[in-house]
Short mmCIF file of C-alpha atoms in Angstrom, two decimals:
data_model
loop_
_atom_site.label_atom_id
_atom_site.label_comp_id
_atom_site.label_asym_id
_atom_site.label_seq_id
_atom_site.Cartn_x
_atom_site.Cartn_y
_atom_site.Cartn_z
CA MET A 761 33.40 45.44 -13.82
CA LYS A 762 30.65 47.88 -14.77
CA ILE A 763 27.94 47.08 -17.31
CA PRO A 764 29.22 49.46 -20.03
CA GLU A 765 32.63 47.79 -19.81
CA SER A 766 31.07 44.34 -20.14
CA LEU A 767 29.03 45.49 -23.15
CA GLU A 768 32.22 46.27 -25.00
CA GLN A 769 33.41 42.68 -24.55
CA LEU A 770 30.40 41.09 -26.27
CA PRO A 771 31.18 39.66 -29.72
CA ILE A 772 29.18 41.76 -32.18
CA ASN A 773 30.12 40.03 -35.42
CA GLY A 774 29.25 36.60 -34.05
CA SER A 775 30.61 33.75 -32.07
CA ARG A 776 29.89 30.11 -32.73
CA SER A 777 26.12 30.10 -32.84
CA ARG A 778 24.96 33.29 -31.10
CA VAL A 779 25.19 36.79 -32.42
CA TYR A 780 24.78 39.82 -30.18
CA GLY A 781 23.53 42.90 -31.97
CA GLU A 782 24.72 46.43 -31.49
CA PRO A 783 23.52 47.77 -28.10
CA TYR A 784 21.32 50.84 -28.28
CA ARG A 785 19.57 53.12 -25.80
CA THR A 786 15.84 53.72 -25.69
CA ALA A 787 14.13 57.00 -24.82
CA ASP A 788 13.69 56.02 -21.16
CA GLY A 789 17.41 55.25 -20.75
CA ALA A 790 17.33 51.46 -21.00
CA THR A 791 20.01 49.65 -23.00
CA VAL A 792 18.73 46.95 -25.36
CA ILE A 793 20.95 44.20 -26.82
CA PRO A 794 19.34 41.88 -29.39
CA VAL A 795 20.48 38.23 -29.46
CA SER A 796 20.12 35.89 -32.45
CA LYS A 797 21.04 32.29 -33.16
CA VAL A 798 22.78 31.47 -36.43
CA ARG A 799 22.09 28.08 -37.96
CA ALA A 800 22.80 26.98 -41.52
CA GLY A 801 23.36 30.54 -42.69
CA ALA A 802 20.04 31.88 -41.35
CA SER A 803 19.57 33.76 -38.12
CA THR A 804 16.55 33.49 -35.85
CA PRO A 805 15.84 35.86 -32.96
CA VAL A 806 16.32 34.37 -29.50
CA GLY A 807 15.53 37.40 -27.36
CA ILE A 808 16.92 40.63 -25.98
CA PHE A 809 18.83 41.78 -22.93
CA VAL A 810 17.27 44.88 -21.39
CA ILE A 811 19.47 46.79 -18.96
CA GLN A 812 17.50 49.33 -16.94
CA GLY A 813 19.80 51.15 -14.53
CA ASP A 814 22.00 48.45 -13.03
CA THR A 815 19.55 45.54 -13.39
CA PRO A 816 19.82 43.38 -16.50
CA ARG A 817 16.75 41.44 -17.64
CA TRP A 818 16.33 38.73 -20.30
CA VAL A 819 13.24 38.89 -22.52
CA ALA A 820 12.82 35.78 -24.66
CA ALA A 821 11.39 35.98 -28.16
CA VAL A 822 8.51 33.49 -27.90
CA ASP A 823 6.32 32.58 -30.86
CA ALA A 824 2.91 32.06 -29.23
CA ASP A 825 1.31 30.97 -32.50
CA ARG A 826 3.77 28.09 -32.85
CA ILE A 827 3.10 26.95 -29.28
CA ALA A 828 -0.67 27.05 -29.88
CA LEU A 829 -0.30 25.11 -33.13
CA ILE A 830 1.69 22.38 -31.37
CA GLY A 831 -1.08 22.09 -28.76
CA VAL A 832 -3.81 21.82 -31.39
CA ILE A 833 -1.91 19.21 -33.40
CA THR A 834 -1.24 17.17 -30.24
CA GLY A 835 -4.96 17.21 -29.40
CA LEU A 836 -5.94 16.15 -32.91
CA ILE A 837 -3.47 13.26 -32.90
CA ALA A 838 -4.78 12.10 -29.51
CA ALA A 839 -8.39 12.27 -30.79
CA VAL A 840 -7.56 10.28 -33.94
CA LEU A 841 -5.66 7.61 -32.01
CA GLY A 842 -8.46 7.32 -29.45
CA SER A 843 -11.09 7.01 -32.19
CA LEU A 844 -9.09 4.34 -33.98
CA ALA A 845 -8.67 2.40 -30.76
CA VAL A 846 -12.44 2.40 -30.16
CA LEU A 847 -13.46 1.62 -33.75
CA ARG A 848 -10.90 -1.10 -34.42
CA ARG A 849 -11.00 -2.94 -31.12
CA PRO A 850 -10.92 -6.74 -31.32
CA PRO A 851 -14.07 -8.75 -30.43
CA TRP A 852 -12.51 -11.08 -27.84
CA PRO A 853 -12.73 -8.78 -24.81
CA ASP A 854 -16.56 -9.05 -25.06
CA LEU A 855 -16.60 -12.48 -23.37
CA SER A 856 -19.12 -12.78 -20.56
CA ALA A 857 -19.35 -15.28 -17.70
CA THR A 858 -22.49 -16.98 -19.13
CA SER A 859 -20.91 -17.78 -22.48
CA ALA A 860 -17.58 -19.00 -21.14
CA VAL A 861 -17.18 -22.77 -21.58
CA TRP A 862 -14.63 -23.09 -18.83
CA LEU A 863 -17.13 -21.80 -16.23
CA GLN A 864 -19.82 -24.45 -16.96
CA PRO A 865 -19.99 -27.51 -14.71
CA LYS A 866 -18.32 -30.71 -15.93
CA GLY A 867 -21.61 -32.60 -15.90
CA GLY A 868 -22.35 -31.22 -19.35
CA LYS A 869 -25.75 -29.69 -18.73
#
């Protein structure tokens, strides 16, 4: 089966959760097919299929700002939890060998 024949079999008006857009050709001869995901009545872009000659390629639609925001928020949460652990630590781990009663000899001196 050739690629143009397989393009005709893609559901354009939507399947369960993915919608394939109308394929179109660019100036350099590549065929581009947009892909979206439908959820709760709204569609979000997932990526595109680019077919250059006989080689198809998937290009994902990645939101770099969202990924950076998740990294910053994760770092802030780690800093807050670390600060709280240092500031609110209990006093009992500060026992030393000289102040421990159980280490003194039984003679009572």
